[in-house]
Backbone as JSON Lines, residues from 0, in Angstrom:
{"i":0,"aa":"X","n":[142.73,50.55,-0.39],"ca":[141.98,49.32,-1.1],"c":[140.96,49.51,-1.67]}
{"i":1,"aa":"X","n":[141.04,49.27,-2.82],"ca":[139.86,49.46,-3.77],"c":[138.56,48.9,-3.34]}
{"i":2,"aa":"X","n":[137.38,49.71,-3.5],"ca":[136.05,48.98,-3.06],"c":[135.69,48.33,-4.39]}
{"i":3,"aa":"X","n":[135.03,47.08,-4.0],"ca":[134.57,46.18,-5.08],"c":[132.99,46.73,-5.05]}
{"i":4,"aa":"X","n":[132.3,46.53,-6.49],"ca":[131.0,46.49,-6.59],"c":[130.4,45.42,-6.48]}
{"i":5,"aa":"X","n":[129.19,45.19,-6.3],"ca":[128.27,44.05,-6.1],"c":[128.65,42.97,-7.27]}
{"i":6,"aa":"X","n":[128.75,41.8,-6.97],"ca":[128.79,40.87,-7.93],"c":[127.44,40.48,-8.39]}
{"i":7,"aa":"X","n":[127.58,39.92,-9.41],"ca":[126.36,39.12,-10.11],"c":[126.21,37.66,-9.47]}
{"i":8,"aa":"X","n":[124.78,36.91,-9.28],"ca":[125.02,35.71,-8.74],"c":[125.58,34.54,-9.52]}
{"i":9,"aa":"X","n":[125.73,34.86,-10.63],"ca":[126.23,34.15,-11.71],"c":[127.77,33.98,-12.1]}
{"i":10,"aa":"X","n":[128.54,35.07,-11.44],"ca":[129.75,35.51,-11.82],"c":[130.75,34.22,-11.96]}
{"i":11,"aa":"X","n":[130.66,33.46,-10.76],"ca":[131.61,32.09,-10.67],"c":[131.21,31.09,-11.73]}
{"i":12,"aa":"X","n":[130.07,30.97,-12.01],"ca":[129.75,30.07,-13.0],"c":[129.95,30.56,-14.33]}
{"i":13,"aa":"X","n":[129.89,32.0,-14.65],"ca":[130.26,32.33,-15.96],"c":[131.97,32.36,-16.07]}
{"i":14,"aa":"X","n":[132.53,32.22,-15.42],"ca":[134.16,32.25,-15.28],"c":[134.24,30.7,-15.58]}
{"i":15,"aa":"X","n":[133.46,29.87,-15.05],"ca":[133.87,28.17,-15.1],"c":[133.36,27.93,-16.65]}
{"i":16,"aa":"X","n":[132.3,28.48,-17.08],"ca":[131.88,28.3,-18.47],"c":[133.12,28.84,-19.55]}
{"i":17,"aa":"X","n":[133.69,30.11,-19.27],"ca":[134.58,30.45,-19.97],"c":[136.1,29.64,-20.02]}
{"i":18,"aa":"X","n":[136.22,28.95,-18.72],"ca":[137.4,27.95,-18.71],"c":[137.07,26.85,-19.39]}
{"i":19,"aa":"X","n":[136.0,26.26,-19.16],"ca":[135.55,25.16,-19.85],"c":[135.66,25.36,-21.43]}
{"i":20,"aa":"X","n":[135.14,26.39,-21.64],"ca":[135.09,26.75,-23.26],"c":[136.31,27.06,-23.9]}
{"i":21,"aa":"X","n":[137.22,27.61,-23.1],"ca":[138.64,27.85,-23.79],"c":[139.17,26.62,-24.03]}
{"i":22,"aa":"X","n":[138.96,25.51,-22.95],"ca":[139.62,24.34,-23.12],"c":[139.07,23.4,-24.43]}
{"i":23,"aa":"X","n":[137.79,23.6,-24.38],"ca":[137.02,23.09,-25.68],"c":[137.2,23.51,-27.08]}
{"i":24,"aa":"X","n":[137.81,24.81,-26.95],"ca":[138.35,25.13,-28.31],"c":[139.85,24.58,-28.75]}
{"i":25,"aa":"X","n":[140.52,24.85,-27.46],"ca":[141.76,23.89,-27.56],"c":[141.79,22.48,-27.91]}
{"i":26,"aa":"X","n":[140.86,21.85,-27.22],"ca":[140.72,20.13,-27.77],"c":[139.99,20.11,-29.18]}
{"i":27,"aa":"X","n":[139.32,20.94,-29.57],"ca":[138.57,21.05,-31.01],"c":[139.79,21.3,-32.04]}
{"i":28,"aa":"X","n":[140.79,21.99,-31.9],"ca":[141.9,22.16,-32.48],"c":[142.62,20.67,-32.59]}
{"i":29,"aa":"X","n":[142.98,20.52,-31.43],"ca":[143.82,19.14,-31.34],"c":[143.16,17.96,-32.19]}
{"i":30,"aa":"X","n":[141.84,17.89,-31.91],"ca":[141.4,16.8,-32.73],"c":[141.28,17.08,-34.0]}
{"i":31,"aa":"X","n":[141.16,18.15,-34.71],"ca":[140.82,18.27,-36.07],"c":[142.28,18.09,-36.42]}
{"i":32,"aa":"X","n":[143.45,18.33,-35.77],"ca":[144.64,18.28,-36.42],"c":[144.84,16.76,-36.17]}
{"i":33,"aa":"X","n":[144.74,16.22,-35.48],"ca":[144.81,14.52,-35.28],"c":[144.14,13.78,-36.51]}
{"i":34,"aa":"X","n":[142.68,14.48,-37.03],"ca":[142.06,14.03,-37.78],"c":[142.73,14.16,-39.11]}
{"i":35,"aa":"X","n":[143.23,15.39,-39.54],"ca":[143.82,15.51,-40.6],"c":[145.23,15.01,-41.03]}
{"i":36,"aa":"X","n":[145.97,14.9,-40.11],"ca":[147.16,14.08,-39.9],"c":[147.01,12.61,-39.87]}
{"i":37,"aa":"X","n":[145.88,12.05,-39.67],"ca":[145.89,10.62,-39.58],"c":[146.2,9.99,-38.25]}
{"i":38,"aa":"X","n":[146.28,10.8,-37.26],"ca":[146.87,10.27,-35.74],"c":[145.45,9.76,-35.03]}
{"i":39,"aa":"X","n":[145.61,9.22,-34.12],"ca":[144.2,8.6,-33.33],"c":[143.78,9.9,-32.64]}
{"i":40,"aa":"X","n":[142.49,10.02,-32.81],"ca":[141.84,11.19,-32.14],"c":[140.65,11.04,-31.23]}
{"i":41,"aa":"X","n":[140.56,9.76,-31.05],"ca":[139.29,9.29,-30.54],"c":[139.42,9.77,-28.88]}
{"i":42,"aa":"X","n":[140.46,9.72,-28.33],"ca":[140.39,10.17,-26.94],"c":[140.23,11.86,-26.8]}
{"i":43,"aa":"X","n":[140.94,12.55,-27.95],"ca":[140.88,13.8,-27.87],"c":[139.42,14.2,-28.17]}
{"i":44,"aa":"X","n":[138.74,13.43,-29.0],"ca":[137.39,14.03,-29.45],"c":[136.33,13.37,-28.14]}
{"i":45,"aa":"X","n":[136.8,12.75,-27.49],"ca":[135.86,12.37,-26.07],"c":[136.1,13.54,-25.0]}
{"i":46,"aa":"X","n":[137.46,13.84,-24.82],"ca":[137.62,14.64,-24.14],"c":[137.0,16.23,-24.55]}
{"i":47,"aa":"X","n":[136.96,16.4,-25.84],"ca":[135.99,17.41,-26.29],"c":[134.61,17.31,-26.2]}
{"i":48,"aa":"X","n":[134.09,16.36,-25.95],"ca":[132.93,16.02,-25.67],"c":[132.52,16.18,-24.26]}
{"i":49,"aa":"X","n":[133.29,15.76,-23.29],"ca":[133.21,16.17,-22.08],"c":[133.26,17.88,-21.7]}
{"i":50,"aa":"X","n":[134.15,18.44,-22.57],"ca":[134.16,20.19,-22.23],"c":[133.13,20.64,-22.87]}
{"i":51,"aa":"X","n":[132.28,20.21,-23.8],"ca":[130.81,20.57,-24.32],"c":[129.98,20.2,-23.33]}
{"i":52,"aa":"X","n":[129.91,19.01,-22.9],"ca":[128.94,18.76,-21.88],"c":[128.87,19.64,-20.64]}
{"i":53,"aa":"X","n":[130.09,19.66,-20.27],"ca":[130.37,20.69,-18.96],"c":[129.92,22.06,-19.34]}
{"i":54,"aa":"X","n":[130.08,22.63,-20.64],"ca":[129.46,23.96,-20.84],"c":[128.02,23.96,-20.87]}
{"i":55,"aa":"X","n":[127.49,22.93,-21.21],"ca":[125.86,22.95,-21.35],"c":[125.51,22.91,-19.92]}
{"i":56,"aa":"X","n":[126.08,21.68,-19.07],"ca":[125.5,21.71,-17.74],"c":[125.83,23.08,-16.88]}
{"i":57,"aa":"X","n":[126.79,23.89,-17.23],"ca":[126.91,25.13,-16.48],"c":[126.19,26.05,-16.96]}
{"i":58,"aa":"X","n":[125.86,26.14,-18.33],"ca":[124.74,27.16,-18.64],"c":[123.43,26.72,-18.25]}
{"i":59,"aa":"X","n":[123.1,25.61,-18.14],"ca":[121.65,25.12,-17.54],"c":[121.75,25.78,-16.0]}
{"i":60,"aa":"X","n":[122.55,25.61,-15.37],"ca":[122.81,26.03,-13.88],"c":[122.67,27.44,-13.95]}
{"i":61,"aa":"X","n":[123.46,28.15,-14.64],"ca":[123.5,29.57,-14.8],"c":[122.11,30.11,-14.99]}
{"i":62,"aa":"X","n":[121.2,29.61,-15.81],"ca":[120.04,30.13,-16.24],"c":[119.23,29.72,-15.2]}
{"i":63,"aa":"X","n":[119.44,28.54,-14.45],"ca":[118.3,28.49,-13.26],"c":[118.74,29.25,-12.17]}
{"i":64,"aa":"X","n":[120.14,29.76,-11.89],"ca":[120.5,30.55,-10.88],"c":[119.73,31.88,-11.26]}
{"i":65,"aa":"X","n":[119.91,32.3,-12.59],"ca":[119.35,33.78,-12.86],"c":[117.87,33.78,-12.73]}
{"i":66,"aa":"X","n":[117.18,32.62,-12.97],"ca":[115.7,32.74,-12.87],"c":[115.19,32.62,-11.39]}
{"i":67,"aa":"X","n":[116.01,31.74,-10.71],"ca":[115.69,31.88,-9.28],"c":[115.97,33.27,-8.41]}
{"i":68,"aa":"X","n":[117.02,33.83,-8.82],"ca":[117.34,35.35,-8.46],"c":[116.47,36.23,-8.97]}
{"i":69,"aa":"X","n":[115.76,36.13,-9.98],"ca":[114.84,37.04,-10.5],"c":[113.4,36.73,-9.8]}
{"i":70,"aa":"X","n":[113.22,35.96,-9.42],"ca":[111.89,35.5,-8.58],"c":[112.05,35.87,-7.33]}
{"i":71,"aa":"X","n":[113.06,35.7,-6.86],"ca":[113.37,35.89,-5.28],"c":[113.51,37.55,-5.18]}
{"i":72,"aa":"X","n":[114.06,38.42,-6.09],"ca":[114.52,39.89,-5.89],"c":[113.68,40.75,-6.91]}
{"i":73,"aa":"X","n":[113.05,40.13,-7.87],"ca":[112.5,40.65,-8.98],"c":[113.54,41.43,-10.0]}
{"i":74,"aa":"X","n":[114.71,41.42,-9.69],"ca":[115.63,41.9,-10.66],"c":[115.94,40.95,-11.78]}
{"i":75,"aa":"X","n":[115.82,41.37,-13.06],"ca":[116.18,40.5,-14.17],"c":[117.66,41.0,-14.39]}
{"i":76,"aa":"X","n":[118.89,40.13,-14.13],"ca":[120.21,40.27,-14.36],"c":[120.49,39.21,-15.26]}
{"i":77,"aa":"X","n":[120.52,39.37,-16.71],"ca":[121.14,38.69,-17.53],"c":[120.35,37.65,-18.4]}
{"i":78,"aa":"X","n":[120.93,37.41,-19.52],"ca":[120.3,36.37,-20.29],"c":[119.56,35.34,-19.73]}
{"i":79,"aa":"X","n":[118.63,34.83,-19.84],"ca":[117.98,33.4,-19.35],"c":[117.08,33.85,-18.13]}
{"i":80,"aa":"X","n":[117.17,35.0,-17.49],"ca":[116.52,35.22,-16.65],"c":[114.89,35.36,-16.46]}
{"i":81,"aa":"X","n":[114.5,35.9,-17.6],"ca":[113.24,36.25,-17.75],"c":[112.88,35.03,-18.86]}
{"i":82,"aa":"X","n":[111.4,34.71,-18.47],"ca":[110.96,33.83,-19.9],"c":[111.07,34.16,-21.25]}
{"i":83,"aa":"X","n":[110.69,33.48,-22.18],"ca":[110.79,33.97,-23.46],"c":[109.83,35.02,-23.88]}
{"i":84,"aa":"X","n":[110.25,35.93,-24.67],"ca":[109.41,37.04,-25.09],"c":[108.42,36.56,-26.13]}
{"i":85,"aa":"X","n":[107.68,37.58,-26.26],"ca":[106.55,37.35,-27.52],"c":[107.2,37.17,-28.89]}
{"i":86,"aa":"X","n":[108.46,37.81,-29.13],"ca":[108.71,37.86,-30.35],"c":[110.14,37.64,-30.33]}
{"i":87,"aa":"X","n":[110.88,37.89,-31.5],"ca":[112.51,38.04,-31.38],"c":[112.51,39.74,-30.99]}
{"i":88,"aa":"X","n":[113.7,39.64,-30.14],"ca":[113.97,41.18,-29.48],"c":[114.39,41.98,-31.08]}
{"i":89,"aa":"X","n":[113.68,43.09,-30.94],"ca":[114.27,44.03,-32.0],"c":[113.38,43.8,-33.19]}
{"i":90,"aa":"X","n":[112.17,43.19,-33.19],"ca":[111.37,42.99,-34.33],"c":[110.13,43.56,-34.21]}
{"i":91,"aa":"X","n":[109.53,44.1,-35.17],"ca":[108.09,44.92,-35.03],"c":[107.23,43.97,-35.39]}
{"i":92,"aa":"X","n":[105.95,44.42,-35.47],"ca":[104.83,43.58,-35.37],"c":[104.53,43.24,-36.79]}
{"i":93,"aa":"X","n":[105.27,44.14,-37.69],"ca":[104.99,43.75,-39.13],"c":[105.94,42.95,-39.94]}
{"i":94,"aa":"X","n":[107.02,42.48,-38.72],"ca":[108.12,41.32,-39.12],"c":[109.44,42.18,-39.6]}
{"i":95,"aa":"X","n":[109.4,43.42,-39.88],"ca":[110.64,44.0,-40.34],"c":[111.49,44.28,-39.12]}
{"i":96,"aa":"X","n":[112.85,43.89,-39.13],"ca":[113.34,44.2,-38.13],"c":[114.16,45.63,-37.89]}
{"i":97,"aa":"X","n":[114.17,46.06,-36.93],"ca":[115.02,47.58,-36.63],"c":[116.01,47.29,-36.1]}
{"i":98,"aa":"X","n":[117.12,48.35,-36.36],"ca":[118.4,48.18,-35.75],"c":[118.17,48.91,-34.54]}
{"i":99,"aa":"X","n":[119.33,48.89,-33.5],"ca":[119.51,49.54,-32.39],"c":[119.22,50.94,-32.49]}
{"i":100,"aa":"X","n":[119.82,51.51,-33.68],"ca":[119.63,53.04,-33.87],"c":[118.32,53.5,-34.03]}
{"i":101,"aa":"X","n":[117.43,52.67,-35.01],"ca":[116.32,53.02,-35.22],"c":[115.43,53.0,-33.9]}
{"i":102,"aa":"X","n":[115.7,51.96,-33.34],"ca":[115.04,51.92,-32.18],"c":[115.13,53.06,-31.0]}
{"i":103,"aa":"X","n":[116.38,53.34,-30.78],"ca":[116.82,54.39,-30.03],"c":[116.15,55.67,-30.59]}
{"i":104,"aa":"X","n":[115.98,55.95,-31.8],"ca":[115.45,57.03,-32.46],"c":[114.07,57.36,-32.38]}
{"i":105,"aa":"X","n":[113.31,56.08,-32.36],"ca":[111.82,56.23,-31.97],"c":[111.69,56.21,-30.75]}
{"i":106,"aa":"X","n":[112.46,55.76,-29.91],"ca":[112.23,56.07,-28.45],"c":[112.52,57.51,-27.87]}
{"i":107,"aa":"X","n":[113.62,58.21,-28.47],"ca":[113.51,59.42,-28.3],"c":[112.35,60.02,-28.88]}
{"i":108,"aa":"X","n":[112.26,60.0,-29.94],"ca":[110.85,60.83,-30.48],"c":[109.53,60.4,-29.74]}
{"i":109,"aa":"X","n":[109.46,59.26,-29.36],"ca":[108.31,59.12,-28.33],"c":[108.24,59.72,-27.07]}
{"i":110,"aa":"X","n":[109.51,59.57,-26.52],"ca":[109.69,60.46,-25.14],"c":[109.58,61.75,-25.21]}
{"i":111,"aa":"X","n":[110.03,62.22,-26.49],"ca":[110.4,63.73,-26.58],"c":[108.75,64.26,-26.64]}
{"i":112,"aa":"X","n":[107.92,63.64,-27.34],"ca":[106.69,64.18,-27.62],"c":[105.72,63.93,-26.38]}
{"i":113,"aa":"X","n":[105.72,62.91,-25.59],"ca":[104.86,62.63,-24.47],"c":[105.66,62.4,-23.37]}
{"i":114,"aa":"X","n":[105.65,63.1,-22.23],"ca":[106.25,62.65,-21.04],"c":[105.85,61.49,-20.35]}
{"i":115,"aa":"X","n":[106.98,60.73,-19.81],"ca":[106.53,59.45,-19.47],"c":[105.84,59.63,-18.09]}
{"i":116,"aa":"X","n":[105.13,58.71,-17.93],"ca":[104.21,58.9,-16.44],"c":[105.25,58.17,-15.29]}
{"i":117,"aa":"X","n":[104.96,58.6,-14.27],"ca":[106.05,58.04,-13.26],"c":[105.83,56.47,-13.09]}
{"i":118,"aa":"X","n":[104.69,55.79,-13.25],"ca":[104.22,54.47,-13.27],"c":[105.06,53.59,-14.45]}
{"i":119,"aa":"X","n":[105.26,54.37,-15.75],"ca":[105.72,53.87,-16.81],"c":[107.43,53.67,-17.14]}
{"i":120,"aa":"X","n":[107.88,54.49,-16.15],"ca":[109.31,54.45,-15.95],"c":[109.62,53.24,-15.75]}
{"i":121,"aa":"X","n":[110.73,52.71,-16.52],"ca":[111.6,51.3,-15.95],"c":[110.64,50.06,-16.29]}
{"i":122,"aa":"X","n":[109.87,50.53,-17.14],"ca":[108.95,49.19,-17.39],"c":[109.12,48.51,-18.8]}
{"i":123,"aa":"X","n":[109.93,49.03,-19.5],"ca":[110.58,48.35,-20.57],"c":[111.12,46.9,-20.38]}
{"i":124,"aa":"X","n":[110.7,46.03,-21.64],"ca":[111.53,44.83,-21.39],"c":[113.2,44.88,-21.54]}
{"i":125,"aa":"X","n":[113.79,44.03,-20.7],"ca":[115.14,44.16,-20.89],"c":[115.88,44.03,-22.61]}
{"i":126,"aa":"X","n":[115.38,43.41,-23.42],"ca":[115.5,43.12,-24.74],"c":[115.47,44.64,-25.51]}
{"i":127,"aa":"X","n":[114.77,45.45,-24.95],"ca":[114.53,46.72,-25.54],"c":[115.99,47.57,-25.46]}
{"i":128,"aa":"X","n":[116.75,47.38,-24.33],"ca":[117.79,47.96,-24.25],"c":[118.94,48.03,-25.39]}
{"i":129,"aa":"X","n":[119.48,49.14,-25.71],"ca":[120.5,49.34,-26.49],"c":[121.62,50.13,-25.69]}
{"i":130,"aa":"X","n":[122.89,49.12,-26.21],"ca":[124.03,49.8,-25.55],"c":[124.99,50.37,-26.72]}
{"i":131,"aa":"X","n":[126.2,51.04,-26.4],"ca":[126.78,51.44,-27.49],"c":[127.85,50.49,-28.06]}
{"i":132,"aa":"X","n":[127.84,49.24,-27.06],"ca":[128.88,48.08,-27.88],"c":[127.75,47.51,-28.77]}
{"i":133,"aa":"X","n":[126.73,47.6,-28.74],"ca":[125.67,46.78,-29.77],"c":[126.16,46.87,-31.21]}
{"i":134,"aa":"X","n":[126.86,48.1,-31.59],"ca":[127.09,47.92,-32.93],"c":[126.04,48.65,-33.69]}
């Protein structure tokens, strides 16, 4: 039997968001089709509204769970767990946006020129992380 890794505290909520969002897209298509062809679309539009409302409520619940989890454990796990940052992620003080490659290159240059102290390791904001899938 395969071992399972630890699950995020919001894994089930995110699955429910995906489920409601999928049906929201489906009902959006049906509503647009009914509007274009002249068929009654009020029922489909109201069902779409319920799906959108469900996604919004689930997202608010997810954010509250993430913030509660971050306050209890100190681990920031996901978008919405930390409060708003001072500015947009990836922007410099001069207002010029840097791409992830530029940030990674400047981080490598900074870390190569001066070794990091043990106290400063792992203190970067979560928005500064770059991943291979970021593009």
